[in-house]
C-alpha cells in the first residue's frame, strides 16, 4: 500500500513546489512508483515537470469538482516511475464550488484511495493557503512535510499551520502525522540562516529532517526547462539534497 504525503505551508515562497517536484523525481529515481498531485492553482509543479498546461484536458480540478476518475487525469512525466495529476487555474474557484458538496473535506481522500495500490508514494503539492483544498489534502494524507525557509520570518505562521493540523487530527484524520520539518534555502555563510536552523532544530527536535536543502542556482533554473534538478544537473547540490531527503524518507518507512 502506498503512502500519501502532503507538502504544506500557508506561507508562500518557502520552497514547497520545488521540494514537491524534486522529491517526487528523486523517489522515482530510487525506483519507487510516485504520483505527484499538483493542488496549487499556479500549476508550477506541473510545468516544472514538463507538462504543457495548455494541453491538459483533465486536471485535479475536474476530479474534485466533476467527480472525474483520478486515473483519467494521470499524465506520465519524462522520468520513469513518476506520474502527475496536473493543476489548472480553474482550481482558484474550486473552494467556493466545493462548499455545497457533501463531506466536502473528504473529496480528495475518496479520490486518491483507489490509487494507493498503484504507487509507493503519492505527494500532494498544496497551495500557499489553509483553505478547503489544503484541508482536503491534509485529510487525505498519512503525513505532512512542512518546508521552512532559513530566512527572516521563517517561523511566522507555523503555529497557525500546526493548529490546523491539530484540528484535522481531531475532526477528520486522526492518523495524520508530521513527516518532518524541512529546512530550505539554507546558506551556511549567513548568520541568520544558521540562527534559524538552530532555532527550528531546538524547537522541533527529532521532527526536523537531517537533510537540509541548500540555496542553489541550478535548483532555481531547472523548472524553467521543465525539468527537476536531477535531470537538469544531477551533480548539483540541489539535486543531491533532494536525493538525500528521498533516502531519509524511504529509510524511515523501512523501520
Tab-separated table of N, CA, C and O in Angstrom, residues 2-7 18-37 49 77 79-83 119-124 143 145 179 209 228-231 238-254:
chain	number	residue	atom	x	y	z
A	2	UNK	N	0.457	2.218	-0.787
A	2	UNK	CA	1.227	3.455	-0.888
A	2	UNK	C	1.014	4.373	0.309
A	2	UNK	O	0.150	4.146	1.149
A	3	UNK	N	1.825	5.411	0.347
A	3	UNK	CA	1.754	6.402	1.414
A	3	UNK	C	1.480	7.761	0.790
A	3	UNK	O	2.098	8.120	-0.222
A	4	UNK	N	0.553	8.508	1.387
A	4	UNK	CA	0.218	9.846	0.873
A	4	UNK	C	0.883	10.891	1.764
A	4	UNK	O	0.667	10.909	2.979
A	5	UNK	N	1.703	11.746	1.151
A	5	UNK	CA	2.391	12.808	1.894
A	5	UNK	C	2.005	14.160	1.299
A	5	UNK	O	2.188	14.404	0.108
A	6	UNK	N	1.457	15.033	2.138
A	6	UNK	CA	1.148	16.403	1.699
A	6	UNK	C	2.331	17.304	2.038
A	6	UNK	O	2.990	17.108	3.061
A	7	UNK	N	2.611	18.267	1.166
A	7	UNK	CA	3.621	19.286	1.469
A	7	UNK	C	2.883	20.597	1.648
A	7	UNK	O	2.273	21.105	0.698
A	18	UNK	N	9.154	23.466	-5.223
A	18	UNK	CA	10.494	22.973	-5.582
A	18	UNK	C	10.750	21.631	-4.902
A	18	UNK	O	11.226	20.676	-5.524
A	19	UNK	N	10.389	21.554	-3.618
A	19	UNK	CA	10.577	20.303	-2.874
A	19	UNK	C	9.672	19.202	-3.425
A	19	UNK	O	10.117	18.069	-3.615
A	20	UNK	N	8.415	19.530	-3.695
A	20	UNK	CA	7.459	18.528	-4.214
A	20	UNK	C	7.977	17.878	-5.493
A	20	UNK	O	8.029	16.653	-5.613
A	21	UNK	N	8.370	18.733	-6.455
A	21	UNK	CA	8.855	18.233	-7.757
A	21	UNK	C	10.113	17.394	-7.608
A	21	UNK	O	10.223	16.307	-8.166
A	22	UNK	N	11.062	17.936	-6.861
A	22	UNK	CA	12.373	17.284	-6.787
A	22	UNK	C	12.380	16.064	-5.882
A	22	UNK	O	13.100	15.100	-6.152
A	23	UNK	N	11.549	16.079	-4.840
A	23	UNK	CA	11.412	14.881	-4.004
A	23	UNK	C	10.732	13.778	-4.807
A	23	UNK	O	11.158	12.615	-4.772
A	24	UNK	N	9.681	14.132	-5.560
A	24	UNK	CA	8.988	13.151	-6.403
A	24	UNK	C	9.955	12.527	-7.406
A	24	UNK	O	9.999	11.299	-7.577
A	25	UNK	N	10.760	13.376	-8.063
A	25	UNK	CA	11.721	12.885	-9.059
A	25	UNK	C	12.791	12.005	-8.412
A	25	UNK	O	13.206	10.986	-8.979
A	26	UNK	N	13.217	12.388	-7.201
A	26	UNK	CA	14.264	11.617	-6.508
A	26	UNK	C	13.741	10.254	-6.053
A	26	UNK	O	14.431	9.241	-6.181
A	27	UNK	N	12.510	10.227	-5.531
A	27	UNK	CA	11.912	8.939	-5.128
A	27	UNK	C	11.763	8.022	-6.339
A	27	UNK	O	12.020	6.815	-6.261
A	28	UNK	N	11.366	8.614	-7.484
A	28	UNK	CA	11.212	7.822	-8.716
A	28	UNK	C	12.559	7.302	-9.190
A	28	UNK	O	12.671	6.163	-9.668
A	29	UNK	N	13.607	8.120	-9.057
A	29	UNK	CA	14.965	7.705	-9.439
A	29	UNK	C	15.430	6.535	-8.580
A	29	UNK	O	16.176	5.672	-9.038
A	30	UNK	N	14.958	6.512	-7.332
A	30	UNK	CA	15.297	5.401	-6.423
A	30	UNK	C	14.328	4.224	-6.592
A	30	UNK	O	14.149	3.399	-5.703
A	31	UNK	N	13.662	4.209	-7.763
A	31	UNK	CA	12.811	3.096	-8.204
A	31	UNK	C	11.545	2.910	-7.376
A	31	UNK	O	11.024	1.799	-7.258
A	32	UNK	N	11.052	4.006	-6.823
A	32	UNK	CA	9.736	3.981	-6.191
A	32	UNK	C	8.706	4.485	-7.200
A	32	UNK	O	9.008	5.369	-8.012
A	33	UNK	N	7.501	3.929	-7.167
A	33	UNK	CA	6.424	4.412	-8.057
A	33	UNK	C	5.781	5.618	-7.392
A	33	UNK	O	5.293	5.507	-6.263
A	34	UNK	N	5.805	6.741	-8.091
A	34	UNK	CA	5.403	8.010	-7.473
A	34	UNK	C	4.337	8.717	-8.306
A	34	UNK	O	4.416	8.754	-9.539
A	35	UNK	N	3.346	9.276	-7.602
A	35	UNK	CA	2.336	10.137	-8.236
A	35	UNK	C	2.394	11.487	-7.531
A	35	UNK	O	2.303	11.552	-6.302
A	36	UNK	N	2.560	12.553	-8.300
A	36	UNK	CA	2.543	13.898	-7.736
A	36	UNK	C	1.207	14.557	-8.065
A	36	UNK	O	0.806	14.617	-9.225
A	37	UNK	N	0.504	15.021	-7.045
A	37	UNK	CA	-0.751	15.751	-7.236
A	37	UNK	C	-0.445	17.236	-7.127
A	37	UNK	O	0.010	17.697	-6.073
A	49	UNK	N	7.618	19.976	-14.311
A	49	UNK	CA	7.909	18.582	-14.702
A	49	UNK	C	7.587	18.347	-16.181
A	49	UNK	O	7.385	17.221	-16.617
A	77	UNK	N	5.313	11.613	-16.718
A	77	UNK	CA	6.392	12.606	-16.860
A	77	UNK	C	7.519	11.963	-17.677
A	77	UNK	O	7.420	10.802	-18.079
A	79	UNK	N	10.259	11.177	-16.504
A	79	UNK	CA	11.032	10.332	-15.588
A	79	UNK	C	10.291	9.016	-15.382
A	79	UNK	O	9.113	9.024	-15.020
A	80	UNK	N	10.954	7.890	-15.629
A	80	UNK	CA	10.299	6.601	-15.380
A	80	UNK	C	9.828	6.527	-13.920
A	80	UNK	O	10.499	7.039	-13.022
A	81	UNK	N	8.675	5.937	-13.697
A	81	UNK	CA	8.076	5.755	-12.356
A	81	UNK	C	7.399	6.999	-11.804
A	81	UNK	O	6.841	6.947	-10.710
A	82	UNK	N	7.449	8.141	-12.513
A	82	UNK	CA	6.848	9.367	-11.976
A	82	UNK	C	5.683	9.845	-12.842
A	82	UNK	O	5.865	10.200	-14.006
A	83	UNK	N	4.485	9.814	-12.254
A	83	UNK	CA	3.279	10.335	-12.910
A	83	UNK	C	2.825	11.593	-12.182
A	83	UNK	O	3.233	11.845	-11.043
A	119	UNK	N	0.844	2.927	-6.438
A	119	UNK	CA	2.021	3.770	-6.167
A	119	UNK	C	2.605	3.497	-4.780
A	119	UNK	O	1.893	3.116	-3.858
A	120	UNK	N	3.918	3.737	-4.658
A	120	UNK	CA	4.575	3.661	-3.345
A	120	UNK	C	4.367	4.962	-2.579
A	120	UNK	O	4.190	4.958	-1.361
A	121	UNK	N	4.431	6.082	-3.333
A	121	UNK	CA	4.244	7.404	-2.710
A	121	UNK	C	3.340	8.277	-3.572
A	121	UNK	O	3.506	8.338	-4.790
A	122	UNK	N	2.386	8.926	-2.916
A	122	UNK	CA	1.579	9.970	-3.567
A	122	UNK	C	1.890	11.270	-2.827
A	122	UNK	O	1.649	11.379	-1.624
A	123	UNK	N	2.475	12.230	-3.542
A	123	UNK	CA	2.819	13.518	-2.938
A	123	UNK	C	1.806	14.567	-3.380
A	123	UNK	O	1.423	14.603	-4.548
A	124	UNK	N	1.374	15.405	-2.455
A	124	UNK	CA	0.423	16.479	-2.797
A	124	UNK	C	1.094	17.826	-2.558
A	124	UNK	O	1.458	18.161	-1.426
A	143	UNK	N	0.742	11.700	6.149
A	143	UNK	CA	1.672	12.578	6.862
A	143	UNK	C	1.871	13.869	6.081
A	143	UNK	O	1.455	13.991	4.929
A	145	UNK	N	4.785	17.054	5.194
A	145	UNK	CA	6.110	17.677	5.240
A	145	UNK	C	5.893	19.186	5.282
A	145	UNK	O	5.139	19.734	4.471
A	179	UNK	N	5.476	14.271	9.029
A	179	UNK	CA	6.613	13.538	8.454
A	179	UNK	C	7.914	14.246	8.852
A	179	UNK	O	8.910	13.598	9.147
A	209	UNK	N	13.958	17.104	9.629
A	209	UNK	CA	14.752	16.216	8.772
A	209	UNK	C	16.239	16.509	8.949
A	209	UNK	O	16.646	17.664	9.102
A	228	UNK	N	13.138	18.509	-13.360
A	228	UNK	CA	13.591	18.537	-11.970
A	228	UNK	C	15.119	18.640	-11.968
A	228	UNK	O	15.768	18.336	-12.984
A	229	UNK	N	15.693	19.034	-10.851
A	229	UNK	CA	17.148	19.249	-10.775
A	229	UNK	C	17.942	18.002	-11.134
A	229	UNK	O	19.015	18.086	-11.736
A	230	UNK	N	17.409	16.832	-10.809
A	230	UNK	CA	18.150	15.588	-11.039
A	230	UNK	C	18.354	15.308	-12.535
A	230	UNK	O	19.312	14.651	-12.930
A	231	UNK	N	17.465	15.837	-13.391
A	231	UNK	CA	17.644	15.698	-14.844
A	231	UNK	C	18.391	16.895	-15.420
A	231	UNK	O	19.096	16.779	-16.420
A	238	UNK	N	21.554	20.954	-5.189
A	238	UNK	CA	20.097	20.857	-5.048
A	238	UNK	C	19.590	19.457	-5.369
A	238	UNK	O	18.740	18.904	-4.665
A	239	UNK	N	20.126	18.870	-6.441
A	239	UNK	CA	19.736	17.506	-6.821
A	239	UNK	C	20.173	16.510	-5.749
A	239	UNK	O	19.410	15.615	-5.361
A	240	UNK	N	21.389	16.686	-5.244
A	240	UNK	CA	21.918	15.761	-4.231
A	240	UNK	C	21.131	15.865	-2.924
A	240	UNK	O	20.835	14.859	-2.285
A	241	UNK	N	20.782	17.103	-2.533
A	241	UNK	CA	19.986	17.306	-1.307
A	241	UNK	C	18.665	16.559	-1.371
A	241	UNK	O	18.258	15.897	-0.399
A	242	UNK	N	17.966	16.662	-2.505
A	242	UNK	CA	16.647	16.022	-2.612
A	242	UNK	C	16.759	14.497	-2.672
A	242	UNK	O	15.867	13.791	-2.194
A	243	UNK	N	17.853	14.013	-3.244
A	243	UNK	CA	18.097	12.559	-3.249
A	243	UNK	C	18.319	12.070	-1.809
A	243	UNK	O	17.800	11.020	-1.413
A	244	UNK	N	19.064	12.869	-1.023
A	244	UNK	CA	19.279	12.535	0.398
A	244	UNK	C	17.952	12.534	1.155
A	244	UNK	O	17.702	11.660	1.991
A	245	UNK	N	17.104	13.523	0.845
A	245	UNK	CA	15.790	13.607	1.504
A	245	UNK	C	14.951	12.369	1.167
A	245	UNK	O	14.321	11.779	2.056
A	246	UNK	N	14.945	11.987	-0.104
A	246	UNK	CA	14.195	10.801	-0.535
A	246	UNK	C	14.685	9.552	0.198
A	246	UNK	O	13.881	8.739	0.683
A	247	UNK	N	16.006	9.419	0.312
A	247	UNK	CA	16.581	8.252	1.020
A	247	UNK	C	16.189	8.274	2.495
A	247	UNK	O	15.877	7.238	3.086
A	248	UNK	N	16.178	9.483	3.087
A	248	UNK	CA	15.817	9.609	4.509
A	248	UNK	C	14.370	9.163	4.742
A	248	UNK	O	14.068	8.455	5.720
A	249	UNK	N	13.482	9.534	3.823
A	249	UNK	CA	12.061	9.155	3.940
A	249	UNK	C	11.898	7.639	3.752
A	249	UNK	O	11.179	6.984	4.523
A	250	UNK	N	12.583	7.099	2.743
A	250	UNK	CA	12.490	5.647	2.468
A	250	UNK	C	13.031	4.855	3.657
A	250	UNK	O	12.424	3.867	4.108
A	251	UNK	N	14.182	5.298	4.203
A	251	UNK	CA	14.783	4.594	5.349
A	251	UNK	C	13.868	4.616	6.570
A	251	UNK	O	13.742	3.642	7.294
A	252	UNK	N	13.224	5.771	6.775
A	252	UNK	CA	12.312	5.922	7.920
A	252	UNK	C	11.120	4.976	7.779
A	252	UNK	O	10.673	4.358	8.749
A	253	UNK	N	10.628	4.831	6.538
A	253	UNK	CA	9.472	3.948	6.303
A	253	UNK	C	9.844	2.476	6.421
A	253	UNK	O	8.982	1.633	6.666
A	254	UNK	N	11.143	2.194	6.245
A	254	UNK	CA	11.591	0.792	6.292
A	254	UNK	C	11.723	0.290	7.725
A	254	UNK	O	11.769	-0.912	7.966
